[in-house]
Coordinates of C-alpha atoms in Angstrom, one line a residue:
M22 CA -39.0 13.1 11.2
T23 CA -37.0 14.1 14.3
E24 CA -33.7 16.0 14.1
N25 CA -32.0 13.1 15.8
T26 CA -33.4 10.8 13.1
K27 CA -32.2 13.2 10.5
N28 CA -28.7 13.2 12.0
M29 CA -28.7 9.4 12.1
L30 CA -29.8 9.3 8.5
M31 CA -27.2 11.8 7.4
A32 CA -24.5 9.9 9.2
A33 CA -25.7 6.6 7.8
A34 CA -25.9 8.0 4.3
L35 CA -22.4 9.5 4.5
S36 CA -21.1 6.2 5.8
M37 CA -22.8 4.2 3.1
I38 CA -21.5 6.5 0.4
F39 CA -18.0 6.2 1.9
I40 CA -18.2 2.4 2.1
G41 CA -19.7 2.2 -1.4
L42 CA -16.9 4.3 -2.9
W43 CA -14.4 2.4 -0.8
D44 CA -15.7 -0.9 -2.1
Y45 CA -15.7 0.2 -5.7
F46 CA -12.3 1.8 -5.7
Y47 CA -10.4 -0.1 -3.0
A48 CA -11.9 -3.3 -1.7
F49 CA -12.5 -5.5 -4.6
P50 CA -10.8 -4.0 -7.7
E51 CA -10.4 -6.3 -10.6
M52 CA -6.9 -7.7 -11.0
E53 CA -5.0 -5.7 -13.5
R54 CA -4.9 -7.3 -16.9
Q55 CA -2.0 -7.0 -19.2
R56 CA -2.6 -4.7 -22.1
Q57 CA -2.3 -6.1 -25.6
A58 CA -0.5 -3.6 -27.8
Q59 CA -2.2 -2.7 -31.1
V60 CA 1.0 -2.6 -32.9
E61 CA 4.1 -4.7 -32.1
Q62 CA 6.9 -2.4 -31.0
Q63 CA 10.5 -3.2 -30.3
R64 CA 12.3 0.0 -29.7
M65 CA 14.0 1.9 -27.0
A66 CA 13.7 5.7 -26.9
K67 CA 17.0 7.5 -26.4
I68 CA 17.5 9.9 -23.5
P69 CA 18.1 13.3 -25.1
K70 CA 21.8 14.3 -25.3
L71 CA 22.8 11.5 -23.0
G72 CA 22.4 8.4 -25.1
A73 CA 20.9 5.3 -23.6
P74 CA 21.9 2.0 -22.1
D75 CA 22.9 -0.7 -24.6
K76 CA 20.0 -1.7 -26.8
S77 CA 20.1 -5.3 -26.1
A78 CA 17.3 -4.9 -23.6
A79 CA 15.0 -4.0 -26.5
A80 CA 15.6 -7.4 -28.2
P81 CA 13.0 -10.1 -28.1
V82 CA 13.1 -11.9 -24.8
K83 CA 14.2 -15.5 -24.8
I84 CA 12.7 -17.4 -21.9
A85 CA 14.6 -20.3 -20.5
R86 CA 12.5 -23.4 -19.5
T87 CA 13.3 -23.0 -15.8
R88 CA 14.9 -20.5 -13.5
E89 CA 17.7 -22.9 -12.7
E90 CA 18.6 -23.1 -16.4
A91 CA 18.7 -19.4 -16.6
L92 CA 21.0 -19.2 -13.6
A93 CA 23.3 -21.8 -15.2
E94 CA 23.9 -19.5 -18.3
S95 CA 26.5 -17.5 -16.4
P96 CA 29.3 -18.2 -13.9
R97 CA 28.2 -16.8 -10.5
I98 CA 29.3 -15.4 -7.2
A99 CA 27.2 -16.7 -4.3
V100 CA 25.5 -14.1 -2.0
D101 CA 24.7 -15.1 1.5
T102 CA 23.7 -12.8 4.3
R103 CA 21.4 -12.8 7.3
T104 CA 18.4 -11.7 5.2
I105 CA 19.1 -12.7 1.6
S106 CA 20.5 -15.6 -0.5
G107 CA 21.3 -15.7 -4.2
S108 CA 24.1 -14.8 -6.6
I109 CA 25.6 -12.2 -8.9
A110 CA 26.2 -13.1 -12.5
L111 CA 29.7 -12.6 -13.8
K112 CA 28.3 -12.3 -17.3
G113 CA 27.2 -8.6 -17.3
G114 CA 28.0 -8.1 -13.6
R115 CA 24.3 -8.2 -12.8
V116 CA 22.5 -8.4 -9.5
D117 CA 19.9 -10.8 -10.7
D118 CA 19.3 -13.6 -8.2
V119 CA 17.9 -12.5 -4.8
S120 CA 15.7 -14.5 -2.4
L121 CA 14.5 -13.3 1.0
K122 CA 15.3 -15.7 3.8
N123 CA 12.9 -14.1 6.4
Y124 CA 9.7 -14.2 4.3
R125 CA 7.7 -17.1 3.0
Q126 CA 5.0 -17.3 0.4
T127 CA 2.2 -18.3 2.8
V128 CA 1.6 -18.5 6.6
D129 CA 2.8 -22.1 6.4
P130 CA 6.4 -22.0 7.9
T131 CA 7.4 -24.8 5.5
S132 CA 6.4 -22.9 2.3
P133 CA 9.1 -21.6 0.0
I134 CA 10.9 -18.4 0.7
I135 CA 10.2 -15.3 -1.4
T136 CA 12.2 -15.1 -4.7
L137 CA 12.5 -11.5 -5.7
L138 CA 15.0 -11.1 -8.5
S139 CA 15.5 -13.6 -11.3
P140 CA 18.0 -13.5 -14.3
E141 CA 17.4 -12.6 -17.9
N142 CA 15.7 -15.5 -19.8
A143 CA 14.1 -16.8 -16.6
P144 CA 10.4 -16.8 -16.2
G145 CA 9.5 -13.4 -14.6
A146 CA 13.0 -12.0 -15.2
Y147 CA 13.7 -9.1 -12.9
Y148 CA 17.2 -7.7 -12.3
A149 CA 19.4 -4.7 -11.7
E150 CA 22.3 -3.7 -14.0
L151 CA 25.0 -1.1 -14.1
G152 CA 27.3 0.0 -16.9
Y153 CA 28.9 2.7 -19.1
L154 CA 28.1 4.7 -22.2
T155 CA 30.4 6.7 -24.3
G156 CA 29.8 10.1 -26.0
E157 CA 32.1 9.2 -28.9
T158 CA 30.6 8.3 -32.2
E159 CA 33.8 7.2 -34.0
N160 CA 36.6 5.0 -32.6
A161 CA 34.7 4.5 -29.4
P162 CA 36.5 2.4 -26.8
A163 CA 35.1 -1.0 -26.0
L164 CA 32.9 -0.9 -22.9
P165 CA 31.6 -3.7 -20.7
T166 CA 28.2 -5.0 -22.0
T167 CA 25.6 -7.5 -21.0
E168 CA 27.8 -10.2 -22.6
T169 CA 31.0 -9.1 -20.8
L170 CA 32.4 -11.8 -18.6
W171 CA 34.0 -10.2 -15.5
T172 CA 36.8 -11.7 -13.4
A173 CA 36.1 -12.0 -9.7
D174 CA 38.6 -12.2 -6.8
S175 CA 36.2 -14.4 -4.7
D176 CA 33.4 -16.9 -5.3
K177 CA 31.2 -15.6 -2.4
L178 CA 29.8 -12.3 -1.2
T179 CA 28.8 -11.8 2.4
S180 CA 28.0 -8.8 4.5
G181 CA 31.6 -8.7 5.8
K182 CA 33.4 -9.7 2.7
P183 CA 33.1 -7.5 -0.5
V184 CA 33.9 -8.9 -4.0
T185 CA 36.0 -7.2 -6.7
L186 CA 35.2 -7.7 -10.4
S187 CA 37.6 -6.6 -13.1
W188 CA 37.7 -6.3 -16.9
D189 CA 40.3 -5.0 -19.3
N190 CA 39.0 -3.8 -22.6
G191 CA 42.5 -4.3 -24.2
Q192 CA 42.5 -0.6 -25.4
G193 CA 43.9 1.0 -22.3
L194 CA 40.8 1.1 -20.1
V195 CA 40.7 -1.1 -17.0
F196 CA 37.3 -1.4 -15.3
K197 CA 36.8 -2.5 -11.7
R198 CA 33.7 -3.1 -9.7
V199 CA 33.7 -3.5 -5.9
I200 CA 30.4 -5.0 -4.6
S201 CA 29.5 -5.0 -1.0
V202 CA 26.3 -5.9 0.8
D203 CA 24.9 -5.1 4.2
D204 CA 22.9 -7.3 6.6
E205 CA 19.6 -6.1 5.1
Y206 CA 19.0 -5.5 1.4
L207 CA 21.4 -2.9 0.2
F208 CA 24.2 -3.5 -2.3
T209 CA 26.8 -0.8 -2.6
I210 CA 28.6 -0.9 -5.9
K211 CA 31.8 1.2 -6.5
D212 CA 32.7 1.3 -10.2
S213 CA 36.1 2.6 -11.2
V214 CA 37.8 3.2 -14.6
E215 CA 41.6 3.6 -15.0
N216 CA 42.7 5.2 -18.3
K217 CA 46.0 3.8 -19.4
S218 CA 45.5 4.9 -23.0
A219 CA 46.9 8.0 -24.7
K220 CA 43.6 9.8 -25.3
P221 CA 40.8 11.1 -23.0
A222 CA 37.8 8.8 -22.5
P223 CA 34.4 10.7 -22.0
L224 CA 32.0 8.3 -20.2
Y225 CA 28.5 8.3 -18.8
T226 CA 27.4 5.8 -16.1
F227 CA 24.0 4.2 -16.1
S228 CA 22.0 2.0 -13.8
R229 CA 18.7 0.3 -14.4
V230 CA 16.1 -2.1 -13.1
I231 CA 14.5 -4.4 -15.7
R232 CA 11.4 -6.4 -15.4
V233 CA 10.1 -8.7 -18.1
G234 CA 6.3 -9.1 -18.2
R235 CA 3.6 -7.6 -16.0
P236 CA 3.9 -9.0 -12.5
P237 CA 0.7 -10.3 -10.7
S238 CA -1.2 -7.5 -9.0
A239 CA -2.1 -7.5 -5.3
G240 CA -5.5 -6.4 -6.4
Y241 CA -5.8 -3.2 -4.3
A242 CA -6.5 0.0 -6.2
A243 CA -5.5 1.9 -3.1
L244 CA -2.0 0.4 -3.4
H245 CA 0.5 1.7 -6.0
E246 CA 2.4 -1.0 -7.8
G247 CA 4.7 -0.2 -10.7
Y248 CA 7.4 2.5 -11.3
V249 CA 8.4 4.5 -8.3
G250 CA 11.2 6.9 -7.5
V251 CA 12.4 10.2 -6.2
I252 CA 14.3 12.4 -8.6
G253 CA 15.7 15.5 -7.0
D254 CA 13.0 16.6 -4.6
Q255 CA 10.1 15.2 -6.6
A256 CA 8.4 11.8 -6.0
E257 CA 7.3 10.1 -9.3
E258 CA 5.0 7.2 -9.5
L259 CA 3.6 5.5 -12.6
T260 CA 1.6 2.4 -13.1
Y261 CA 2.3 -0.2 -15.8
D262 CA -0.8 0.8 -17.6
K263 CA 0.0 4.5 -17.6
I264 CA 3.5 4.1 -19.1
E265 CA 1.9 2.6 -22.2
K266 CA -0.1 5.9 -22.6
E267 CA 3.1 8.0 -22.7
P268 CA 4.7 9.0 -26.0
N269 CA 7.0 6.3 -27.1
Y270 CA 6.1 4.4 -23.9
T271 CA 8.7 6.7 -22.2
K272 CA 8.7 9.3 -19.5
T273 CA 11.9 11.2 -18.4
F274 CA 12.8 13.3 -15.4
K275 CA 15.9 15.3 -14.2
G276 CA 17.3 16.0 -10.8
V277 CA 20.1 15.8 -8.3
G278 CA 20.1 12.8 -6.1
G279 CA 17.3 10.2 -5.7
W280 CA 16.5 6.7 -6.9
V281 CA 14.2 4.8 -9.3
G282 CA 12.8 1.3 -9.6
F283 CA 9.8 -0.8 -9.1
T284 CA 7.5 -1.5 -6.1
D285 CA 5.2 -4.3 -5.4
K286 CA 2.9 -4.6 -2.3
Y287 CA 5.7 -5.7 0.0
W288 CA 8.9 -5.8 -2.1
G289 CA 10.9 -3.3 -4.0
A290 CA 14.0 -3.2 -6.3
V291 CA 15.6 0.2 -7.0
V292 CA 18.9 1.7 -8.2
A293 CA 20.3 4.9 -6.8
P294 CA 23.3 6.9 -8.0
A295 CA 25.4 8.8 -5.6
Q296 CA 23.1 11.4 -4.0
D297 CA 25.1 14.5 -4.9
I298 CA 25.2 14.1 -8.6
A299 CA 22.8 15.2 -11.4
F300 CA 21.2 12.5 -13.5
E301 CA 18.3 11.9 -15.9
A302 CA 15.8 9.2 -15.0
R303 CA 13.5 7.3 -17.3
Y304 CA 10.5 5.1 -17.0
M305 CA 9.9 3.1 -20.1
A306 CA 8.3 0.0 -21.7
M307 CA 9.2 -1.9 -24.8
G308 CA 8.2 -5.0 -26.7
G309 CA 4.9 -6.6 -27.8
A310 CA 2.4 -8.6 -25.9
T311 CA 4.9 -9.4 -23.2
K312 CA 6.5 -6.1 -22.4
T313 CA 9.8 -5.4 -20.8
Y314 CA 9.6 -2.6 -18.2
Q315 CA 12.6 -0.5 -17.3
A316 CA 13.5 2.2 -14.8
D317 CA 17.0 3.7 -15.4
T318 CA 19.3 6.6 -14.6
V319 CA 22.1 8.1 -16.7
S320 CA 24.6 10.5 -15.1
E321 CA 26.3 13.5 -16.6
P322 CA 29.5 12.7 -18.5
K323 CA 32.9 12.5 -17.0
T324 CA 36.1 12.7 -19.1
I325 CA 38.9 10.5 -17.8
E326 CA 42.2 11.9 -18.9
P327 CA 45.2 9.7 -19.9
G328 CA 46.8 8.4 -16.7
A329 CA 43.8 9.3 -14.6
S330 CA 41.0 7.3 -13.1
A331 CA 37.4 8.0 -12.0
E332 CA 35.1 6.3 -9.5
T333 CA 31.3 6.3 -9.1
T334 CA 29.0 4.8 -6.4
T335 CA 25.7 3.2 -7.1
Y336 CA 23.3 1.6 -4.6
V337 CA 21.0 -1.3 -5.4
F338 CA 18.1 -2.1 -3.1
A339 CA 16.4 -5.5 -3.5
G340 CA 14.3 -6.6 -0.6
A341 CA 11.4 -6.2 1.8
K342 CA 9.9 -2.8 2.4
E343 CA 10.5 -2.8 6.1
I344 CA 9.9 0.7 7.5
D345 CA 12.8 0.8 9.9
T346 CA 15.1 -0.5 7.2
L347 CA 14.0 2.2 4.7
D348 CA 14.3 4.9 7.3
A349 CA 17.8 3.7 8.1
Y350 CA 18.8 4.0 4.4
K351 CA 17.2 7.4 4.3
A352 CA 19.7 8.4 7.0
N353 CA 22.7 6.5 5.7
P354 CA 23.7 6.5 2.9
G355 CA 21.2 9.3 2.6
L356 CA 18.8 8.0 0.0
K357 CA 16.3 10.8 -0.5
R358 CA 12.8 10.2 0.9
F359 CA 13.4 6.5 0.7
D360 CA 10.4 5.8 2.9
L361 CA 8.2 6.7 -0.1
L362 CA 9.0 3.3 -1.5
I363 CA 6.0 2.5 0.7
D364 CA 2.7 3.9 -0.6
W365 CA 1.6 5.8 2.4
G366 CA -1.2 7.6 0.5
W367 CA -2.8 11.0 0.8
F368 CA -3.0 10.7 4.6
Y369 CA 0.8 10.2 5.0
F370 CA 0.8 12.5 8.1
I371 CA -1.8 10.2 9.8
T372 CA -0.8 6.8 8.3
R373 CA 2.9 6.9 9.4
P374 CA 2.1 7.9 13.0
M375 CA -0.6 5.3 13.0
F376 CA 1.9 2.6 12.1
R377 CA 4.4 3.8 14.6
L378 CA 1.7 3.7 17.3
I379 CA 0.6 0.2 16.4
D380 CA 4.2 -1.0 16.1
F381 CA 5.0 0.5 19.5
L382 CA 2.0 -1.3 21.1
Y383 CA 2.9 -4.5 19.2
K384 CA 6.4 -4.5 20.8
L385 CA 4.6 -3.9 24.2
F386 CA 2.0 -6.6 23.9
G387 CA 3.6 -9.0 21.4
N388 CA 0.4 -9.2 19.2
F389 CA -0.6 -6.9 16.4
G390 CA -4.3 -7.7 17.0
V391 CA -4.1 -6.6 20.6
A392 CA -2.2 -3.5 19.4
I393 CA -5.1 -2.7 17.1
L394 CA -7.5 -3.0 20.0
A395 CA -5.4 -0.7 22.1
V396 CA -5.1 1.8 19.2
T397 CA -8.9 1.8 19.0
V398 CA -9.1 2.8 22.7
I399 CA -6.5 5.5 22.2
V400 CA -8.4 6.9 19.2
K401 CA -11.6 6.8 21.3
L402 CA -9.9 8.7 24.1
A403 CA -8.5 11.3 21.6
F404 CA -12.0 11.9 20.3
L405 CA -13.6 11.6 23.7
P406 CA -14.5 15.3 24.3
L407 CA -16.0 15.6 20.8
A408 CA -17.8 12.3 21.0
N409 CA -19.2 13.2 24.5
K410 CA -20.4 16.5 23.2
S411 CA -22.0 14.7 20.3
Y412 CA -23.8 12.2 22.4
Q413 CA -24.9 14.9 24.9
S414 CA -26.4 16.8 21.9
I415 CA -28.2 13.6 20.8
A416 CA -29.5 13.2 24.3
K417 CA -30.7 16.8 24.4
M418 CA -32.3 16.3 21.1
K419 CA -34.4 13.6 22.6
E420 CA -35.4 15.8 25.4
I421 CA -36.8 18.5 23.1
Q422 CA -38.7 16.2 20.8
P423 CA -42.0 17.0 22.5
K424 CA -41.4 20.7 21.9
I425 CA -40.6 20.1 18.2
K426 CA -43.8 18.1 17.9
E427 CA -45.7 21.1 19.4
L428 CA -44.1 23.4 16.8
K429 CA -45.2 21.1 14.0
E430 CA -48.7 21.1 15.2
K431 CA -48.7 24.9 15.6
F432 CA -47.3 25.8 12.2
G433 CA -48.8 22.9 10.2
D434 CA -47.8 23.2 6.5
D435 CA -45.9 26.4 6.9
K436 CA -42.5 24.9 6.6
Q437 CA -40.6 28.2 6.5
A438 CA -42.1 29.4 9.8
F439 CA -41.6 25.9 11.4
N440 CA -37.9 25.9 10.4
M441 CA -37.3 29.4 11.8
A442 CA -39.1 28.4 15.0
Q443 CA -37.1 25.2 15.2
M444 CA -33.8 27.1 14.8
E445 CA -34.8 29.4 17.6
L446 CA -35.5 26.4 19.8
Y447 CA -32.1 25.0 19.0
K448 CA -30.4 28.3 20.0
R449 CA -32.4 28.6 23.1
E450 CA -31.7 25.0 24.2
K451 CA -28.1 25.2 22.9
V452 CA -28.5 22.1 20.7
N453 CA -26.4 21.5 17.5
P454 CA -28.3 19.1 15.3
A455 CA -25.3 18.5 13.1
S456 CA -23.0 17.5 15.9
G457 CA -24.0 13.9 15.7
C458 CA -22.4 13.5 12.2
L459 CA -19.0 15.0 13.2
P460 CA -17.5 12.0 14.9
V461 CA -18.4 9.9 11.9
L462 CA -16.7 12.3 9.5
L463 CA -13.6 12.6 11.6
Q464 CA -13.2 8.9 11.9
I465 CA -13.0 8.4 8.1
P466 CA -9.3 9.5 7.8
V467 CA -8.4 7.4 10.8
F468 CA -10.3 4.4 9.3
F469 CA -8.5 5.0 6.0
S470 CA -5.1 5.3 7.5
L471 CA -5.6 2.1 9.5
Y472 CA -6.7 0.4 6.3
K473 CA -3.5 1.6 4.5
V474 CA -1.3 0.4 7.4
L475 CA -2.9 -3.1 7.1
V476 CA -2.5 -3.2 3.4
V477 CA 0.9 -1.6 2.7
T478 CA 3.1 -2.4 5.6
I479 CA 5.0 -5.7 5.5
E480 CA 5.0 -5.8 9.3
M481 CA 1.3 -6.7 9.2
R482 CA 1.9 -9.5 6.6
H483 CA 1.1 -12.9 8.2
A484 CA 0.7 -11.2 11.6
P485 CA -1.6 -13.5 13.7
F486 CA -4.3 -12.6 16.2
F487 CA -5.9 -15.3 18.2
G488 CA -7.7 -18.5 17.1
W489 CA -8.3 -18.8 13.4
I490 CA -6.9 -15.4 12.4
K491 CA -3.5 -16.2 11.2
D492 CA -3.0 -13.0 9.0
L493 CA -4.5 -9.7 10.0
S494 CA -3.8 -8.3 6.6
A495 CA -6.1 -10.9 5.0
P496 CA -9.9 -11.4 5.2
D497 CA -11.3 -13.7 7.9
P498 CA -10.8 -17.2 6.4
T499 CA -14.0 -18.6 7.8
N500 CA -17.2 -18.4 5.9
I501 CA -20.8 -18.9 6.9
F502 CA -21.8 -20.0 3.3
N503 CA -19.7 -23.1 3.4
L504 CA -20.6 -23.8 7.1
F505 CA -17.2 -22.5 8.2
G506 CA -15.3 -25.0 6.1
L507 CA -17.5 -28.1 6.4
L508 CA -18.6 -27.8 2.7
P509 CA -15.7 -28.2 0.2
F510 CA -16.1 -25.0 -1.8
D511 CA -15.1 -21.4 -1.7
P512 CA -18.1 -19.0 -1.9
T513 CA -15.8 -16.0 -2.8
H514 CA -15.1 -17.6 -6.2
V515 CA -18.8 -17.3 -7.2
A516 CA -19.0 -15.1 -10.3
F517 CA -19.8 -11.4 -9.7
F518 CA -21.2 -11.9 -6.1
G519 CA -18.1 -13.7 -4.8
P520 CA -16.4 -10.8 -3.1
Y521 CA -19.5 -10.1 -1.1
L522 CA -19.8 -13.6 0.1
A523 CA -16.7 -13.4 2.3
L524 CA -18.7 -13.6 5.4
G525 CA -16.7 -15.0 8.3
V526 CA -17.0 -14.9 12.1
W527 CA -15.5 -11.4 12.6
P528 CA -17.6 -9.7 9.9
L529 CA -20.7 -11.2 11.6
V530 CA -19.5 -9.9 15.0
M531 CA -19.1 -6.4 13.3
G532 CA -22.6 -6.6 11.9
V533 CA -24.1 -7.5 15.2
T534 CA -22.3 -4.7 17.1
M535 CA -23.4 -2.2 14.4
W536 CA -27.0 -3.4 14.7
L537 CA -26.8 -3.1 18.5
Q538 CA -25.4 0.4 18.2
M539 CA -28.4 1.4 16.0
K540 CA -30.8 0.0 18.5
M541 CA -29.5 2.5 21.1
N542 CA -31.8 5.1 19.5
P543 CA -35.6 5.3 19.0
E544 CA -36.8 3.6 15.9
P545 CA -38.0 6.0 13.1
T546 CA -41.7 6.2 12.7
D547 CA -41.5 6.3 8.9
E548 CA -41.6 2.8 7.5
I549 CA -39.0 3.5 4.7
Q550 CA -36.5 4.9 7.3
K551 CA -37.2 2.0 9.6
T552 CA -36.5 -0.5 6.8
M553 CA -33.3 1.4 5.8
F554 CA -32.0 1.3 9.4
A555 CA -32.9 -2.4 9.7
W556 CA -31.0 -3.4 6.6
M557 CA -28.0 -1.1 7.0
P558 CA -26.0 -3.4 9.3
V559 CA -26.6 -6.3 6.9
M560 CA -25.3 -4.2 4.0
F561 CA -22.2 -3.1 5.9
T562 CA -21.5 -6.7 7.0
F563 CA -21.5 -8.0 3.4
T564 CA -19.6 -5.1 2.1
M565 CA -16.8 -5.3 4.7
G566 CA -16.6 -9.1 4.8
G567 CA -13.7 -9.1 2.3
F568 CA -11.7 -6.4 4.1
A569 CA -8.5 -7.2 6.1
S570 CA -9.6 -9.0 9.3
G571 CA -7.6 -6.5 11.4
L572 CA -9.8 -3.7 10.1
V573 CA -13.0 -5.6 10.8
I574 CA -11.7 -6.3 14.3
Y575 CA -11.0 -2.6 14.8
W576 CA -14.5 -1.7 13.6
S577 CA -16.2 -4.3 15.8
W578 CA -14.3 -3.2 18.9
N579 CA -15.0 0.4 18.1
N580 CA -18.7 -0.3 17.9
L581 CA -18.6 -2.0 21.3
L582 CA -16.8 1.0 22.8
S583 CA -19.3 3.4 21.2
I584 CA -22.2 1.5 22.7
T585 CA -20.7 1.6 26.1
Q586 CA -19.8 5.3 25.8
Q587 CA -23.2 6.3 24.5
G588 CA -25.0 4.3 27.2
V589 CA -23.0 6.0 30.0
I590 CA -23.6 9.5 28.7
M591 CA -27.3 8.9 28.3
K592 CA -27.6 7.5 31.8
R593 CA -25.8 10.6 33.2
A594 CA -28.0 12.9 31.1
G595 CA -31.1 11.2 32.5
V596 CA -32.3 10.2 29.0
K597 CA -34.1 6.9 28.5
F598 CA -31.9 4.0 27.4
E599 CA -33.6 2.7 24.3
L600 CA -31.6 -0.4 23.7
W601 CA -33.5 -3.0 25.8
D602 CA -37.0 -1.7 24.7
N603 CA -35.9 -1.8 21.0
L604 CA -34.5 -5.3 21.4
R605 CA -37.8 -6.5 23.0
K606 CA -39.8 -4.9 20.1
T607 CA -37.5 -6.5 17.5
F608 CA -38.0 -10.0 19.0
G609 CA -41.7 -9.5 19.7
L610 CA -41.3 -9.5 23.5
A611 CA -43.0 -6.2 24.0

């Protein structure tokens, strides 16, 4: 076996291992299933020393027949901005009805817009709530609860027109809540309490996001969905499954500044206290087969003296995880590390710049697919010196193959002597046999970061390319197994093998380009190696057929560029160009 062949086998093996692991962990993970609790539990663990939000959230959930019926259970203030529509419930003062005007459920422009938040008792209830707790155990003052009916000074909230809610407990405490909303997805809520009674009122403020039932998973193990937050300087993520493994289904944190909530693939809902105050945060689950999930914060207590008042500010984000929007909120009002609402992954330092580069090129060309092609060229140029050196080394390896053959004949079965002589030959000829693998290894983080960009960034959602590719974040919709739509069935729904039957036009293009790239080199003389190399493009094609079409387009274009680059270098080095001879042999023309 030649050293060049060894390099190719090593690179191919590494690539296969990588793709295999990728496939197992990321490409086709089984949709998360809701856990069925062994013992029915209806409890809410108390935050130590601080108490907990009112326990009504732990009660059995009553589901209304429709979302409309649930909305009708409370008087409402309409919300209408450039990006969202919905309402705020006067009963409980909740932000519990938010739909996103700029995003639809499918690529069809007439499909319904995305509904993000829904009220309690609605199917898939999901809402944000703020309130007060008291440290008193006896003669505690009445505080607003989930049943409190607030009074509003307006029936509509817009980005330029805040709304003020008020409620008097009849015992000397007057509560006011000023709600404003910007043109994107951030509600700013200023709560104030005026103490007109004759005794001090020690109060805690809390905020929470509540979600009833396990939401549908996007199906990517590489994508975090579930609890998310930054408490102090620490980012904290937890899946729905993992919270159920915590003692009492509860995990608590402490810090100054930050935010907590829930993240889906493209959407998020979080609450954030003022960023200069200390608070305790908690992730928790409660209930039985259908669990209620909650992320909440409780601030340190404030004592409001008679005749005094106190004010707190809380932010509620409910919307699309647009990178520029999240970065803007990180700057103002200063939500700590708010861009981590997006799951950038381990290669954050590559993935974020990769997105910025693609986004810049998209704004330049007006098409994300063209931007991906341009990024491929830029990545190729960045690795050009290394790749050139690698291909030159491969070319030189071909030149010294006759000398290696002579050494084999000279030393026979003495492998140790042969290896030493071979290493001396490499040093003398200045050949690095491992250099052929390096470009493959270095491309793995780039490949992964591009995958993350396509999966996690909403900017890629429903982004078209040309022709039949209407969504670069989704697999190629065509399929050879139903004759590209002529037969009325979906091969990807076949049991067990379905995910590997997503074989559209672009995966086929990728497979062909990979096959051509392998034909650039001499065929191995060993029949096992020859068979392995022959089937490898086929295996890659089936494995990557279900990947995002943008990633497959990137890989196909990268293969074409590599073929061109390797051909030019071989020609300059005076090494025989093997492609045409190998193709003639393959088709029996030689």
